[in-house]
Amino acid sequence: MEYPAMILLFILIALNAFFLNLVLPWWSMILPGLFFGHRFRETPLTAFIVGFLAVFVAWSVHATVINHLNEGVLSARIAETFGVEQAWILIAITGVIGGVMSGIATMTRALFGQAQAKK
């Protein structure tokens, strides 16, 4: 897969995941990965990496904005509940969880596309 296509896939997944999460439940961030994972015909590893990074960035930015808007009160309380020292660690964990979910969804769709192409 060429770099412009990977960048376009990254942007499409990140923007769609960000906007879907504004109106739908948290798991809606896998939908762009499922949709775009087959359209670009990338390898499963590349699909996982691009899907992971796209939602990691989108969720981390979204969590950072929410943290900034409420002056860190909510993230500090949640971090204290989970025994985490810093609120930014909680933001990173949020990004990793979303990234793994999206990466798996994008990789799954790429694998389904490869299986269909072999038939």
XYZ file of N, CA and C in Angstrom:
357
model
N 0.843 -1.183 0.000
C 0.000 0.000 0.000
C 0.882 1.237 0.000
N 0.509 2.207 -0.763
C 1.292 3.424 -0.865
C 0.957 4.373 0.282
N 1.912 5.252 0.568
C 1.731 6.173 1.690
C 0.537 7.110 1.537
N 0.267 7.691 0.353
C -0.929 8.558 0.266
C -2.219 7.805 0.598
N -2.309 6.554 0.202
C -3.509 5.772 0.515
C -3.588 5.483 2.012
N -2.446 5.221 2.649
C -2.444 4.977 4.095
C -2.834 6.247 4.854
N -2.350 7.383 4.382
C -2.693 8.652 5.026
C -4.179 8.938 4.863
N -4.719 8.675 3.671
C -6.143 8.872 3.442
C -6.963 7.932 4.317
N -6.543 6.684 4.434
C -7.234 5.729 5.304
C -7.195 6.198 6.755
N -6.037 6.672 7.207
C -5.891 7.201 8.560
C -6.866 8.348 8.811
N -6.912 9.294 7.889
C -7.779 10.460 8.045
C -9.250 10.058 8.041
N -9.625 9.170 7.127
C -11.027 8.744 7.049
C -11.473 8.026 8.320
N -10.639 7.126 8.814
C -11.000 6.398 10.033
C -11.036 7.343 11.228
N -10.023 8.189 11.371
C -9.962 9.089 12.530
C -11.131 10.066 12.558
N -11.417 10.713 11.455
C -12.508 11.693 11.431
C -13.865 11.029 11.628
N -14.083 9.915 10.941
C -15.365 9.239 11.091
C -15.548 8.690 12.502
N -14.505 8.135 13.087
C -14.599 7.622 14.457
C -14.877 8.759 15.434
N -14.208 9.885 15.242
C -14.417 11.035 16.128
C -15.865 11.505 16.072
N -16.390 11.700 14.858
C -17.744 12.230 14.731
C -18.817 11.201 15.093
N -18.571 9.929 14.824
C -19.534 8.903 15.230
C -19.632 8.823 16.753
N -18.514 9.009 17.435
C -18.537 8.945 18.900
C -19.237 10.130 19.536
N -19.478 11.171 18.790
C -20.229 12.305 19.328
C -21.718 11.998 19.432
N -22.213 11.091 18.575
C -23.655 10.830 18.537
C -24.028 9.375 18.826
N -23.077 8.457 18.756
C -23.348 7.036 18.967
C -22.561 6.524 20.168
N -22.834 5.311 20.621
C -22.099 4.747 21.765
C -20.607 4.579 21.463
N -19.846 4.265 22.512
C -18.389 4.192 22.416
C -17.916 3.188 21.376
N -18.638 2.103 21.176
C -18.190 1.054 20.266
C -18.345 1.435 18.802
N -18.962 2.573 18.514
C -19.161 2.985 17.120
C -17.852 3.321 16.419
N -16.770 3.462 17.172
C -15.488 3.777 16.534
C -14.938 2.615 15.726
N -15.515 1.411 15.865
C -15.058 0.302 15.027
C -15.697 0.330 13.646
N -16.791 1.048 13.484
C -17.506 1.057 12.211
C -16.679 1.620 11.046
N -15.966 2.737 11.211
C -15.133 3.204 10.092
C -14.043 2.195 9.709
N -13.475 1.529 10.698
C -12.464 0.519 10.396
C -13.040 -0.640 9.623
N -14.237 -1.060 10.005
C -14.895 -2.146 9.278
C -15.252 -1.723 7.857
N -15.672 -0.487 7.692
C -16.065 -0.022 6.368
C -14.863 0.219 5.460
N -13.869 0.935 5.949
C -12.742 1.321 5.103
C -11.645 0.264 5.034
N -11.665 -0.714 5.922
C -10.617 -1.733 5.935
C -10.537 -2.539 4.655
N -11.649 -2.750 4.014
C -11.658 -3.525 2.769
C -11.494 -2.634 1.544
N -11.899 -1.410 1.642
C -11.889 -0.514 0.484
C -10.477 -0.210 -0.025
N -9.506 -0.241 0.854
C -8.160 0.155 0.462
C -7.251 -1.023 0.148
N -7.695 -2.237 0.412
C -6.973 -3.466 0.069
C -5.526 -3.477 0.585
N -5.371 -3.235 1.868
C -4.042 -3.279 2.472
C -3.837 -4.616 3.166
N -2.600 -4.874 3.552
C -2.305 -6.094 4.286
C -2.919 -6.011 5.685
N -3.179 -7.143 6.328
C -3.769 -7.100 7.666
C -2.926 -6.339 8.683
N -1.604 -6.479 8.624
C -0.749 -5.760 9.564
C -0.842 -4.254 9.353
N -0.789 -3.821 8.106
C -0.911 -2.399 7.797
C -2.279 -1.882 8.223
N -3.314 -2.686 7.987
C -4.666 -2.289 8.384
C -4.752 -2.110 9.895
N -4.160 -3.034 10.651
C -4.185 -2.915 12.105
C -3.471 -1.653 12.563
N -2.287 -1.414 12.020
C -1.493 -0.252 12.446
C -2.210 1.052 12.131
N -2.742 1.172 10.922
C -3.431 2.412 10.543
C -4.705 2.587 11.370
N -5.486 1.516 11.538
C -6.701 1.597 12.349
C -6.393 1.947 13.797
N -5.352 1.327 14.342
C -4.947 1.619 15.718
C -4.557 3.079 15.883
N -3.670 3.554 15.029
C -3.180 4.926 15.159
C -4.282 5.960 14.956
N -5.194 5.684 14.020
C -6.265 6.644 13.729
C -7.162 6.859 14.948
N -7.615 5.776 15.548
C -8.521 5.933 16.688
C -7.755 6.301 17.951
N -6.512 5.855 18.071
C -5.695 6.291 19.204
C -5.590 7.804 19.224
N -5.300 8.397 18.084
C -5.185 9.854 17.999
C -6.542 10.515 18.237
N -7.596 9.993 17.595
C -8.920 10.600 17.727
C -9.409 10.553 19.170
N -9.305 9.403 19.808
C -9.781 9.285 21.187
C -8.901 10.066 22.153
N -7.605 10.072 21.937
C -6.716 10.829 22.828
C -6.991 12.322 22.735
N -7.184 12.815 21.526
C -7.504 14.234 21.360
C -8.847 14.551 22.001
N -9.830 13.698 21.779
C -11.150 13.923 22.352
C -11.095 13.907 23.886
N -10.385 12.941 24.450
C -10.251 12.867 25.911
C -9.486 14.065 26.459
N -8.489 14.538 25.734
C -7.732 15.710 26.168
C -8.603 16.963 26.153
N -9.425 17.101 25.124
C -10.328 18.256 25.051
C -11.330 18.214 26.198
N -11.906 17.054 26.457
C -12.854 16.924 27.573
C -12.146 17.226 28.894
N -10.934 16.723 29.048
C -10.161 16.980 30.267
C -9.890 18.479 30.447
N -9.567 19.139 29.366
C -9.294 20.575 29.429
C -10.560 21.370 29.742
N -11.687 20.980 29.145
C -12.930 21.725 29.347
C -13.445 21.635 30.776
N -13.223 20.503 31.443
C -13.686 20.411 32.832
C -12.542 20.618 33.817
N -11.457 21.194 33.329
C -10.293 21.570 34.138
C -9.669 20.390 34.876
N -9.796 19.213 34.309
C -9.141 18.025 34.856
C -9.810 17.412 36.056
N -10.974 17.911 36.441
C -11.645 17.399 37.637
C -12.085 15.950 37.431
N -12.757 15.680 36.326
C -13.274 14.336 36.088
C -12.153 13.310 35.944
N -11.149 13.631 35.144
C -10.059 12.667 34.950
C -9.265 12.458 36.234
N -9.134 13.477 37.061
C -8.428 13.314 38.336
C -9.181 12.366 39.256
N -10.500 12.483 39.274
C -11.304 11.596 40.119
C -11.265 10.159 39.606
N -11.367 10.002 38.299
C -11.314 8.651 37.731
C -9.929 8.055 37.924
N -8.887 8.846 37.737
C -7.524 8.364 37.962
C -7.333 7.939 39.410
N -7.887 8.692 40.334
C -7.801 8.341 41.749
C -8.550 7.034 42.029
N -9.684 6.850 41.386
C -10.467 5.624 41.564
C -9.691 4.397 41.115
N -8.986 4.519 39.997
C -8.224 3.397 39.457
C -6.804 3.315 40.000
N -6.425 4.253 40.833
C -5.092 4.227 41.423
C -3.993 4.653 40.468
N -4.332 5.465 39.495
C -3.359 5.967 38.525
C -2.818 7.294 39.044
N -1.522 7.495 38.895
C -0.877 8.700 39.436
C -1.255 9.984 38.700
N -1.260 9.931 37.375
C -1.474 11.136 36.577
C -2.687 10.957 35.670
N -3.380 12.064 35.385
C -4.554 12.016 34.517
C -4.168 11.711 33.071
N -2.981 12.129 32.631
C -2.586 11.887 31.253
C -2.399 10.392 30.987
N -2.074 9.614 32.021
C -1.972 8.157 31.849
C -3.346 7.589 31.522
N -4.368 8.119 32.170
C -5.733 7.697 31.891
C -6.129 8.040 30.456
N -5.709 9.189 29.966
C -5.986 9.587 28.585
C -5.267 8.648 27.621
N -4.032 8.281 27.919
C -3.290 7.352 27.073
C -3.936 5.969 27.071
N -4.396 5.514 28.231
C -5.072 4.218 28.302
C -6.351 4.251 27.473
N -7.081 5.346 27.530
C -8.290 5.506 26.721
C -7.964 5.382 25.238
N -6.901 6.050 24.800
C -6.492 5.982 23.405
C -6.070 4.584 22.991
N -5.356 3.890 23.868
C -4.896 2.532 23.546
C -6.083 1.583 23.416
N -7.047 1.679 24.319
C -8.220 0.804 24.246
C -8.975 1.034 22.935
N -9.225 2.281 22.601
C -9.898 2.585 21.335
C -9.077 2.160 20.135
N -7.768 2.367 20.201
C -6.898 1.988 19.098
C -6.877 0.495 18.855
N -6.818 -0.283 19.916
C -6.806 -1.742 19.762
C -8.124 -2.218 19.157
N -9.231 -1.683 19.640
C -10.539 -2.076 19.098
C -10.638 -1.742 17.610
N -10.234 -0.550 17.233
C -10.303 -0.152 15.832
C -9.301 -0.925 14.976
N -8.108 -1.153 15.519
C -7.111 -1.920 14.779
C -7.592 -3.324 14.482
N -8.207 -3.952 15.457
C -8.734 -5.307 15.251
C -9.869 -5.285 14.232
N -10.736 -4.278 14.305
C -11.842 -4.177 13.350
C -11.328 -3.968 11.928
N -10.365 -3.087 11.761
C -9.813 -2.814 10.434
C -9.077 -4.032 9.901
N -8.316 -4.705 10.755
C -7.602 -5.912 10.342
C -8.581 -7.028 9.976
N -9.649 -7.156 10.740
C -10.656 -8.186 10.451
C -11.273 -7.968 9.085
N -11.616 -6.739 8.782
C -12.207 -6.451 7.481
C -11.208 -6.695 6.359
N -9.944 -6.380 6.571
C -8.926 -6.654 5.558
C -8.780 -8.160 5.343
N -8.844 -8.946 6.413
C -8.757 -10.399 6.290
C -9.978 -10.973 5.571
N -11.153 -10.444 5.862
C -12.345 -10.884 5.137
C -12.231 -10.571 3.656
N -11.684 -9.406 3.334
C -11.482 -9.036 1.934
C -10.517 -9.974 1.238
N -9.444 -10.371 1.920
C -8.508 -11.332 1.333
C -9.161 -12.698 1.135
N -9.971 -13.118 2.091
C -10.653 -14.409 1.967
C -11.646 -14.404 0.809
N -12.335 -13.289 0.610
C -13.274 -13.190 -0.506
C -12.552 -13.172 -1.839
N -11.385 -12.564 -1.875
C -10.621 -12.482 -3.123
C -10.070 -13.847 -3.524
N -9.839 -14.734 -2.575
C -9.303 -16.069 -2.890
C -10.369 -16.994 -3.461
N -11.639 -16.675 -3.256
C -12.713 -17.547 -3.757
C -12.869 -17.483 -5.242
